[in-house]
Amino acid sequence: MNAIFKLDGLVLETERLILRPFKQSDLDDFHEYASVEGVGEMAGWKHHETKEHTQLILDKFISNDKTFAIVLKENNKVIGSLGIEEYGMEEKLSEFFNYNGREIGYVLSKDYWGKEIMPEAVKTVIDYLFNVKNLDFLTCGYYDFNIQSKRVQEKCGFKPYRKLVIETKIGTKEQSILNLLINPKKKIEFIFSHPETLIWKEIIKYESRKLDDDTVKSLIELSKQWQEEDCSYGMIVNTKDNLRKPLYVAVKNDKIIGYIFGHYYKLENKTSYIEVGSNCFMIDEIYVIPSYRSKGVGKELFKLMENEIKESCDYITLSTSTKDYKKILHFYVDELDMNFHSAFLIKDL
Ligand SMILES: CC(C)(COP(=O)(O)OP(=O)(O)OC[C@H]1O[C@@H](n2cnc3c(N)ncnc32)[C@H](O)[C@@H]1OP(=O)(O)O)[C@@H](O)C(=O)NCCC(=O)NCCS
């Protein structure tokens, strides 16, 4: 959720800057940089064509009391702004429901670009919001084309979180990246709900593995867990001899949370679908532990395997005895583009 925040006269100081609330007497300095074309446009607003327009925004800055004026100590001039905004789509980003956060937005006078001024200001504000205000996370976004803002956010430790299309104040739609920074003191483990969360991909690592002792041990443990879940008919716990290569695993904090393995074969008897002699690859097992399901992990594992074998095979095959067959068919047919071939049905008498 959005944290409650007001500047309430707050002043922060960095080596070269003073960050303080805006005052009416800042109008001229504010207008000077905001009226330059190509500054506000990078952040989604049109440069100010009149001083009256700047006055309107200045009044808003003062009454909303959440935007710092960035003052350069050297000449006591206001050379930019830094807002502690509310992050958008609050009701949709369920991973943040129980945590306090805000979004940072900023603009700097063109005359001062490239001197690492904005990273200096943003780092100080992050320090204040995390260590004094005790916020859990901060977001910060940029339009795809705004490489300079991307760099500011990288320098401050933000990581890509979501890709979004944002409608700007000037009516255009821009492809954007929303970045995230988690308060490192808090050791929060967000469970990201959306498969397209970019940060998710960073946290989960995918690797091809050999069947070394540690990997074998983990895979056997996971197959025990699979059996206990009782979600597949006839699931037998693996032994070392059942495991095969090629093998891909999904790893979180050095623990395997999902795997896929299978074997190559040549078709000897014609089926209604495949010709004799075709080169096939059978997926023997694909498994993701329950707490990481529906987040794209299985899909990622499947794609890695597909990529590895596609040069030498005509088909990927698998058979499933999962009890929730409707869900599994959705996964294989709709998400992974497999074709349905046959099913074996039984009625208890
Ligand atoms: C984004 C912005 C605040 C950067 O502030 P800054 O104090 O110049 O930041 P830095 O000095 O760290 O420079 C950041 C990047 O800008 C680029 N840059 C540097 N000097 C530049 C210049 N003279 N002209 C254009 N870009 C420049 C570089 O890519 C640099 O990254 P690098 O240091 O890795 O080479 C400033 O460019 C700005 O106000 N832009 C317009 C408003 C805006 O985009 N706001 C953010 C919306 S998300």
CSV table of C-alpha atoms and ligand atoms in Angstrom, one decimal:
chain,number,residue,atom,x,y,z
A,1,MET,CA,0.0,0.0,0.0
A,2,ASN,CA,1.0,3.6,-0.3
A,3,ALA,CA,2.6,4.9,2.8
A,4,ILE,CA,1.3,8.2,4.3
A,5,PHE,CA,3.9,10.9,3.6
A,6,LYS,CA,4.2,14.7,3.9
A,7,LEU,CA,7.4,16.7,3.8
A,8,ASP,CA,6.3,18.8,6.8
A,9,GLY,CA,9.2,21.2,6.5
A,10,LEU,CA,11.7,18.4,6.0
A,11,VAL,CA,15.2,19.5,4.8
A,12,LEU,CA,17.8,17.0,3.7
A,13,GLU,CA,21.4,17.8,2.8
A,14,THR,CA,23.9,16.1,0.5
A,15,GLU,CA,27.4,17.1,-0.4
A,16,ARG,CA,26.3,19.5,-3.1
A,17,LEU,CA,22.6,19.9,-2.5
A,18,ILE,CA,19.8,21.0,-0.2
A,19,LEU,CA,16.5,19.2,-0.6
A,20,ARG,CA,13.6,21.2,0.9
A,21,PRO,CA,9.9,22.0,0.3
A,22,PHE,CA,9.1,24.4,-2.6
A,23,LYS,CA,8.4,28.1,-1.8
A,24,GLN,CA,6.6,30.7,-3.8
A,25,SER,CA,9.9,32.5,-4.3
A,26,ASP,CA,11.1,29.5,-6.4
A,27,LEU,CA,8.9,30.5,-9.3
A,28,ASP,CA,11.6,32.0,-11.5
A,29,ASP,CA,14.1,29.2,-11.0
A,30,PHE,CA,11.4,26.6,-11.5
A,31,HIS,CA,10.1,28.2,-14.7
A,32,GLU,CA,13.7,28.6,-16.0
A,33,TYR,CA,14.3,24.8,-16.2
A,34,ALA,CA,10.7,23.7,-16.7
A,35,SER,CA,10.2,25.9,-19.8
A,36,VAL,CA,13.1,24.2,-21.7
A,37,GLU,CA,11.8,21.8,-24.3
A,38,GLY,CA,13.0,18.2,-23.9
A,39,VAL,CA,13.2,18.1,-20.1
A,40,GLY,CA,9.6,17.5,-18.9
A,41,GLU,CA,8.9,15.6,-22.1
A,42,MET,CA,11.3,12.9,-20.9
A,43,ALA,CA,9.0,12.5,-17.8
A,44,GLY,CA,5.7,12.7,-19.6
A,45,TRP,CA,4.8,16.3,-19.3
A,46,LYS,CA,5.0,19.2,-21.8
A,47,HIS,CA,7.5,22.0,-21.1
A,48,HIS,CA,5.9,25.1,-19.5
A,49,GLU,CA,5.1,27.6,-22.2
A,50,THR,CA,4.0,30.3,-19.7
A,51,LYS,CA,4.9,31.4,-16.2
A,52,GLU,CA,1.3,31.1,-15.2
A,53,HIS,CA,1.5,27.4,-16.0
A,54,THR,CA,4.6,27.1,-13.8
A,55,GLN,CA,2.7,29.0,-11.1
A,56,LEU,CA,-0.1,26.4,-11.2
A,57,ILE,CA,2.3,23.5,-10.8
A,58,LEU,CA,4.2,25.3,-8.0
A,59,ASP,CA,1.0,25.9,-6.1
A,60,LYS,CA,0.3,22.1,-6.4
A,61,PHE,CA,3.8,21.2,-5.2
A,62,ILE,CA,3.3,23.5,-2.2
A,63,SER,CA,-0.2,22.3,-1.3
A,64,ASN,CA,0.5,18.6,-1.9
A,65,ASP,CA,3.7,18.8,0.2
A,66,LYS,CA,5.4,15.8,-1.2
A,67,THR,CA,7.9,17.3,-3.7
A,68,PHE,CA,11.4,18.5,-2.8
A,69,ALA,CA,13.0,21.4,-4.5
A,70,ILE,CA,16.6,20.5,-5.4
A,71,VAL,CA,18.8,23.4,-4.5
A,72,LEU,CA,22.4,23.6,-5.6
A,73,LYS,CA,24.4,24.9,-2.6
A,74,GLU,CA,27.0,26.5,-4.9
A,75,ASN,CA,24.6,29.1,-6.3
A,76,ASN,CA,21.5,28.6,-4.1
A,77,LYS,CA,19.4,28.0,-7.2
A,78,VAL,CA,16.5,25.5,-7.5
A,79,ILE,CA,17.7,23.2,-10.3
A,80,GLY,CA,15.1,20.4,-10.2
A,81,SER,CA,12.4,18.6,-8.2
A,82,LEU,CA,12.1,15.2,-6.6
A,83,GLY,CA,8.6,13.9,-5.7
A,84,ILE,CA,7.7,11.2,-3.2
A,85,GLU,CA,4.6,10.1,-5.2
A,86,GLU,CA,2.0,7.5,-4.6
A,87,TYR,CA,2.7,4.4,-6.7
A,88,GLY,CA,0.0,3.6,-9.3
A,89,MET,CA,-2.2,0.5,-9.7
A,90,GLU,CA,-2.2,0.0,-5.9
A,91,GLU,CA,-5.3,-2.3,-6.1
A,92,LYS,CA,-3.7,-4.5,-8.7
A,93,LEU,CA,-0.2,-5.1,-7.3
A,94,SER,CA,-1.1,-7.6,-4.7
A,95,GLU,CA,2.4,-8.4,-3.7
A,96,PHE,CA,2.6,-4.9,-2.0
A,97,PHE,CA,-0.7,-5.1,-0.1
A,98,ASN,CA,0.9,-5.7,3.3
A,99,TYR,CA,3.9,-3.4,2.8
A,100,ASN,CA,4.4,0.4,2.8
A,101,GLY,CA,5.9,2.0,-0.2
A,102,ARG,CA,6.0,5.1,-2.4
A,103,GLU,CA,7.2,6.0,-5.9
A,104,ILE,CA,10.0,8.4,-6.7
A,105,GLY,CA,9.9,10.9,-9.6
A,106,TYR,CA,12.4,13.5,-10.5
A,107,VAL,CA,13.4,16.2,-13.0
A,108,LEU,CA,16.7,18.1,-13.3
A,109,SER,CA,17.5,21.3,-15.2
A,110,LYS,CA,19.2,20.5,-18.5
A,111,ASP,CA,22.2,22.7,-17.6
A,112,TYR,CA,23.1,20.3,-14.8
A,113,TRP,CA,22.7,16.9,-16.5
A,114,GLY,CA,25.6,14.4,-16.5
A,115,LYS,CA,27.1,15.6,-13.2
A,116,GLU,CA,25.6,12.7,-11.1
A,117,ILE,CA,23.4,15.3,-9.3
A,118,MET,CA,20.2,13.2,-9.4
A,119,PRO,CA,21.7,10.0,-8.1
A,120,GLU,CA,23.1,12.0,-5.2
A,121,ALA,CA,19.7,13.4,-4.4
A,122,VAL,CA,17.8,10.1,-4.9
A,123,LYS,CA,20.3,8.1,-2.8
A,124,THR,CA,19.8,10.5,0.1
A,125,VAL,CA,16.0,10.4,-0.2
A,126,ILE,CA,16.1,6.6,-0.3
A,127,ASP,CA,18.3,6.6,2.8
A,128,TYR,CA,15.8,8.8,4.6
A,129,LEU,CA,12.7,6.9,3.5
A,130,PHE,CA,14.2,3.5,4.4
A,131,ASN,CA,16.0,4.3,7.6
A,132,VAL,CA,14.0,7.1,9.2
A,133,LYS,CA,10.5,6.5,7.7
A,134,ASN,CA,11.0,2.8,7.7
A,135,LEU,CA,9.3,2.2,4.3
A,136,ASP,CA,9.4,-1.3,2.9
A,137,PHE,CA,9.9,-0.6,-0.8
A,138,LEU,CA,10.2,2.1,-3.4
A,139,THR,CA,9.2,2.1,-7.0
A,140,CYS,CA,10.6,4.4,-9.8
A,141,GLY,CA,9.8,4.2,-13.5
A,142,TYR,CA,11.1,5.4,-16.8
A,143,TYR,CA,10.0,5.4,-20.4
A,144,ASP,CA,11.9,2.9,-22.6
A,145,PHE,CA,13.7,5.7,-24.5
A,146,ASN,CA,14.9,7.5,-21.4
A,147,ILE,CA,18.3,5.9,-20.9
A,148,GLN,CA,19.5,8.6,-18.7
A,149,SER,CA,16.8,8.1,-16.1
A,150,LYS,CA,17.3,4.3,-16.4
A,151,ARG,CA,21.0,4.9,-15.4
A,152,VAL,CA,20.0,7.1,-12.4
A,153,GLN,CA,17.8,4.3,-11.2
A,154,GLU,CA,20.5,1.6,-11.7
A,155,LYS,CA,23.0,3.8,-9.9
A,156,CYS,CA,20.6,3.9,-6.9
A,157,GLY,CA,20.1,0.1,-6.8
A,158,PHE,CA,16.7,-0.2,-8.4
A,159,LYS,CA,15.9,-3.4,-10.3
A,160,PRO,CA,13.5,-3.9,-13.2
A,161,TYR,CA,10.1,-5.0,-11.8
A,162,ARG,CA,7.4,-4.7,-14.5
A,163,LYS,CA,6.9,-3.7,-18.1
A,164,LEU,CA,4.0,-1.3,-18.5
A,165,VAL,CA,2.4,0.9,-21.1
A,166,ILE,CA,1.8,4.3,-19.5
A,167,GLU,CA,-0.5,7.0,-20.8
A,168,THR,CA,1.3,10.3,-20.4
A,169,LYS,CA,-0.1,13.7,-19.5
A,170,ILE,CA,0.5,14.7,-23.2
A,171,GLY,CA,-1.8,11.9,-24.4
A,172,THR,CA,0.9,9.5,-25.8
A,173,LYS,CA,1.3,5.9,-24.8
A,174,GLU,CA,4.8,4.9,-23.8
A,175,GLN,CA,6.4,1.6,-23.1
A,176,SER,CA,7.9,1.8,-19.7
A,177,ILE,CA,9.8,0.0,-17.1
A,178,LEU,CA,8.8,0.2,-13.4
A,179,ASN,CA,11.7,-0.4,-11.1
A,180,LEU,CA,11.7,-1.7,-7.6
A,181,LEU,CA,14.0,-1.2,-4.6
A,182,ILE,CA,13.3,-3.2,-1.4
A,183,ASN,CA,14.5,-1.9,2.0
A,184,PRO,CA,17.6,-4.2,2.5
A,185,LYS,CA,17.2,-3.9,6.3
A,186,LYS,CA,13.8,-5.6,6.3
A,187,LYS,CA,14.7,-8.9,4.5
A,188,ILE,CA,11.3,-9.0,2.9
A,189,GLU,CA,10.6,-11.8,0.5
A,190,PHE,CA,7.9,-10.6,-1.8
A,191,ILE,CA,5.9,-13.3,-3.6
A,192,PHE,CA,5.4,-11.8,-7.0
A,193,SER,CA,2.0,-12.6,-8.4
A,194,HIS,CA,2.5,-11.8,-12.0
A,195,PRO,CA,4.4,-14.1,-14.4
A,196,GLU,CA,5.7,-11.1,-16.3
A,197,THR,CA,7.4,-9.6,-13.2
A,198,LEU,CA,10.9,-9.0,-14.4
A,199,ILE,CA,12.4,-9.2,-11.0
A,200,TRP,CA,11.0,-12.7,-10.7
A,201,LYS,CA,13.2,-13.9,-13.5
A,202,GLU,CA,16.2,-12.4,-11.8
A,203,ILE,CA,15.5,-14.1,-8.5
A,204,ILE,CA,14.9,-17.6,-10.0
A,205,LYS,CA,17.9,-18.9,-11.8
A,206,TYR,CA,17.5,-21.6,-14.5
A,207,GLU,CA,20.4,-23.9,-15.2
A,208,SER,CA,21.3,-27.1,-17.0
A,209,ARG,CA,22.7,-29.7,-14.5
A,210,LYS,CA,24.8,-32.8,-14.4
A,211,LEU,CA,23.6,-35.6,-12.2
A,212,ASP,CA,26.0,-34.9,-9.4
A,213,ASP,CA,25.4,-36.2,-5.8
A,214,ASP,CA,23.8,-33.0,-4.5
A,215,THR,CA,21.5,-32.7,-7.5
A,216,VAL,CA,20.4,-36.3,-7.3
A,217,LYS,CA,19.7,-35.9,-3.6
A,218,SER,CA,17.5,-32.8,-4.2
A,219,LEU,CA,15.6,-34.4,-7.1
A,220,ILE,CA,14.8,-37.5,-5.0
A,221,GLU,CA,13.6,-35.3,-2.2
A,222,LEU,CA,11.4,-33.4,-4.6
A,223,SER,CA,9.9,-36.6,-6.0
A,224,LYS,CA,9.0,-37.6,-2.5
A,225,GLN,CA,7.2,-34.3,-2.1
A,226,TRP,CA,5.5,-34.9,-5.4
A,227,GLN,CA,4.3,-38.4,-4.2
A,228,GLU,CA,3.1,-36.9,-0.8
A,229,GLU,CA,1.1,-34.3,-2.7
A,230,ASP,CA,-0.9,-37.1,-4.2
A,231,CYS,CA,-1.7,-35.2,-7.4
A,232,SER,CA,-0.6,-37.8,-9.9
A,233,TYR,CA,-1.7,-41.5,-10.3
A,234,GLY,CA,1.0,-44.1,-9.6
A,235,MET,CA,3.7,-41.7,-8.7
A,236,ILE,CA,6.8,-43.6,-7.6
A,237,VAL,CA,9.6,-41.9,-5.8
A,238,ASN,CA,12.7,-41.7,-8.0
A,239,THR,CA,15.9,-43.5,-7.4
A,240,LYS,CA,19.3,-42.5,-8.8
A,241,ASP,CA,18.7,-44.8,-11.8
A,242,ASN,CA,15.4,-43.2,-12.9
A,243,LEU,CA,17.0,-39.8,-13.3
A,244,ARG,CA,18.3,-38.8,-16.7
A,245,LYS,CA,19.9,-36.1,-18.7
A,246,PRO,CA,19.3,-33.6,-20.2
A,247,LEU,CA,18.1,-32.0,-17.0
A,248,TYR,CA,17.2,-28.4,-16.3
A,249,VAL,CA,16.5,-27.0,-12.8
A,250,ALA,CA,15.0,-23.8,-11.4
A,251,VAL,CA,16.9,-22.5,-8.4
A,252,LYS,CA,15.9,-20.0,-5.7
A,253,ASN,CA,18.4,-19.2,-2.9
A,254,ASP,CA,20.5,-22.2,-3.9
A,255,LYS,CA,17.5,-24.6,-3.5
A,256,ILE,CA,16.0,-26.5,-6.5
A,257,ILE,CA,12.3,-25.5,-6.7
A,258,GLY,CA,11.5,-27.1,-10.0
A,259,TYR,CA,13.0,-29.5,-12.6
A,260,ILE,CA,12.5,-31.1,-16.0
A,261,PHE,CA,14.3,-34.1,-17.5
A,262,GLY,CA,13.7,-36.6,-20.3
A,263,HIS,CA,15.3,-38.8,-22.9
A,264,TYR,CA,15.8,-39.1,-26.7
A,265,TYR,CA,14.3,-42.0,-28.6
A,266,LYS,CA,13.6,-43.2,-32.2
A,267,LEU,CA,10.1,-44.2,-32.9
A,268,GLU,CA,10.0,-47.9,-33.8
A,269,ASN,CA,6.2,-48.5,-34.2
A,270,LYS,CA,4.1,-46.1,-36.1
A,271,THR,CA,1.5,-44.2,-34.1
A,272,SER,CA,-1.5,-42.4,-35.5
A,273,TYR,CA,0.5,-39.2,-35.2
A,274,ILE,CA,4.2,-40.0,-35.7
A,275,GLU,CA,6.0,-41.9,-38.5
A,276,VAL,CA,8.4,-44.7,-37.8
A,277,GLY,CA,12.0,-43.5,-37.5
A,278,SER,CA,11.2,-40.0,-36.3
A,279,ASN,CA,13.6,-38.6,-33.8
A,280,CYS,CA,11.7,-37.9,-30.6
A,281,PHE,CA,12.3,-36.5,-27.1
A,282,MET,CA,10.2,-37.8,-24.2
A,283,ILE,CA,9.8,-35.6,-21.2
A,284,ASP,CA,9.9,-38.0,-18.3
A,285,GLU,CA,9.2,-35.6,-15.5
A,286,ILE,CA,8.4,-31.9,-15.0
A,287,TYR,CA,7.8,-30.7,-11.5
A,288,VAL,CA,7.5,-27.3,-9.7
A,289,ILE,CA,7.0,-27.2,-5.9
A,290,PRO,CA,3.5,-25.9,-5.0
A,291,SER,CA,4.5,-22.5,-3.6
A,292,TYR,CA,6.1,-21.5,-7.0
A,293,ARG,CA,3.3,-22.7,-9.3
A,294,SER,CA,1.4,-20.4,-11.7
A,295,LYS,CA,4.4,-18.0,-12.0
A,296,GLY,CA,5.8,-19.2,-15.3
A,297,VAL,CA,8.5,-21.5,-13.8
A,298,GLY,CA,7.2,-24.7,-15.5
A,299,LYS,CA,6.9,-22.8,-18.8
A,300,GLU,CA,10.5,-21.5,-18.6
A,301,LEU,CA,11.8,-25.0,-17.8
A,302,PHE,CA,9.9,-26.5,-20.8
A,303,LYS,CA,11.2,-23.8,-23.1
A,304,LEU,CA,14.8,-24.4,-22.1
A,305,MET,CA,14.4,-28.1,-22.8
A,306,GLU,CA,12.7,-27.5,-26.1
A,307,ASN,CA,15.5,-25.1,-27.1
A,308,GLU,CA,18.1,-27.7,-26.3
A,309,ILE,CA,16.6,-30.6,-28.2
A,310,LYS,CA,14.9,-28.9,-31.1
A,311,GLU,CA,17.8,-29.2,-33.5
A,312,SER,CA,18.0,-32.9,-33.3
A,313,CYS,CA,14.4,-33.9,-32.7
A,314,ASP,CA,11.2,-33.9,-34.7
A,315,TYR,CA,8.8,-34.2,-31.8
A,316,ILE,CA,8.6,-33.6,-28.0
A,317,THR,CA,6.3,-36.2,-26.4
A,318,LEU,CA,5.0,-36.8,-22.9
A,319,SER,CA,2.3,-38.7,-21.2
A,320,THR,CA,0.6,-37.4,-18.1
A,321,SER,CA,-1.2,-39.1,-15.2
A,322,THR,CA,-2.0,-35.9,-13.3
A,323,LYS,CA,-5.3,-36.0,-11.5
A,324,ASP,CA,-6.2,-32.5,-12.4
A,325,TYR,CA,-6.2,-33.3,-16.2
A,326,LYS,CA,-8.1,-30.1,-17.2
A,327,LYS,CA,-5.5,-27.9,-15.7
A,328,ILE,CA,-2.6,-29.9,-17.1
A,329,LEU,CA,-4.1,-29.8,-20.6
A,330,HIS,CA,-4.4,-26.1,-20.4
A,331,PHE,CA,-0.7,-25.9,-19.5
A,332,TYR,CA,0.5,-28.2,-22.2
A,333,VAL,CA,-1.9,-27.3,-25.0
A,334,ASP,CA,-2.6,-23.6,-24.4
A,335,GLU,CA,0.6,-22.4,-22.8
A,336,LEU,CA,3.2,-24.6,-24.4
A,337,ASP,CA,1.6,-25.1,-27.8
A,338,MET,CA,1.6,-29.0,-27.7
A,339,ASN,CA,-0.9,-31.0,-29.6
A,340,PHE,CA,-3.3,-33.4,-27.9
A,341,HIS,CA,-2.7,-37.0,-29.2
A,342,SER,CA,-4.5,-39.6,-27.1
A,343,ALA,CA,-6.0,-40.3,-23.7
A,344,PHE,CA,-6.6,-43.5,-21.8
A,345,LEU,CA,-9.9,-43.4,-19.8
A,346,ILE,CA,-11.1,-45.7,-17.0
A,347,LYS,CA,-14.4,-46.1,-15.2
A,348,ASP,CA,-14.4,-47.7,-11.8
A,349,LEU,CA,-17.0,-50.5,-11.7
B,1,LIG,C1,17.2,11.8,-15.7
B,1,LIG,C2,18.0,13.0,-15.1
B,1,LIG,C3,17.3,13.4,-13.8
B,1,LIG,C4,19.4,12.5,-14.9
B,1,LIG,O1,20.1,13.3,-13.9
B,1,LIG,P1,21.6,13.5,-13.9
B,1,LIG,O2,22.0,14.1,-12.6
B,1,LIG,O3,22.1,14.1,-15.1
B,1,LIG,O4,22.1,11.9,-13.8
B,1,LIG,P2,23.6,11.4,-14.1
B,1,LIG,O5,24.6,12.5,-14.1
B,1,LIG,O6,23.8,10.2,-13.2
B,1,LIG,O7,23.5,10.9,-15.6
B,1,LIG,C5,22.6,9.8,-15.9
B,1,LIG,C6,22.8,9.4,-17.4
B,1,LIG,O8,22.4,10.5,-18.2
B,1,LIG,C7,23.1,10.5,-19.4
B,1,LIG,N1,23.8,11.8,-19.6
B,1,LIG,C8,24.9,12.3,-19.0
B,1,LIG,N2,25.1,13.6,-19.4
B,1,LIG,C9,24.2,13.9,-20.3
B,1,LIG,C10,23.9,15.0,-21.1
B,1,LIG,N3,24.7,16.1,-21.0
B,1,LIG,N4,22.9,15.0,-21.9
B,1,LIG,C11,22.1,13.9,-22.0
B,1,LIG,N5,22.3,12.8,-21.3
B,1,LIG,C12,23.3,12.8,-20.4
B,1,LIG,C13,24.1,9.4,-19.3
B,1,LIG,O9,23.5,8.2,-19.9
B,1,LIG,C14,24.2,9.2,-17.8
B,1,LIG,O10,24.6,7.8,-17.5
B,1,LIG,P3,26.1,7.5,-17.3
B,1,LIG,O11,26.6,8.3,-16.1
B,1,LIG,O12,26.1,6.0,-17.0
B,1,LIG,O13,26.8,7.8,-18.6
B,1,LIG,C15,18.0,14.2,-16.1
B,1,LIG,O14,18.5,13.7,-17.3
B,1,LIG,C16,16.6,14.7,-16.3
B,1,LIG,O15,16.1,15.6,-15.6
B,1,LIG,N6,15.9,14.3,-17.5
B,1,LIG,C17,14.6,14.9,-17.8
B,1,LIG,C18,13.5,14.5,-16.8
B,1,LIG,C19,13.4,13.0,-16.6
B,1,LIG,O16,13.7,12.2,-17.5
B,1,LIG,N7,13.0,12.6,-15.4
B,1,LIG,C20,12.9,11.2,-15.1
B,1,LIG,C21,11.6,10.7,-15.6
B,1,LIG,S1,11.5,9.0,-15.3
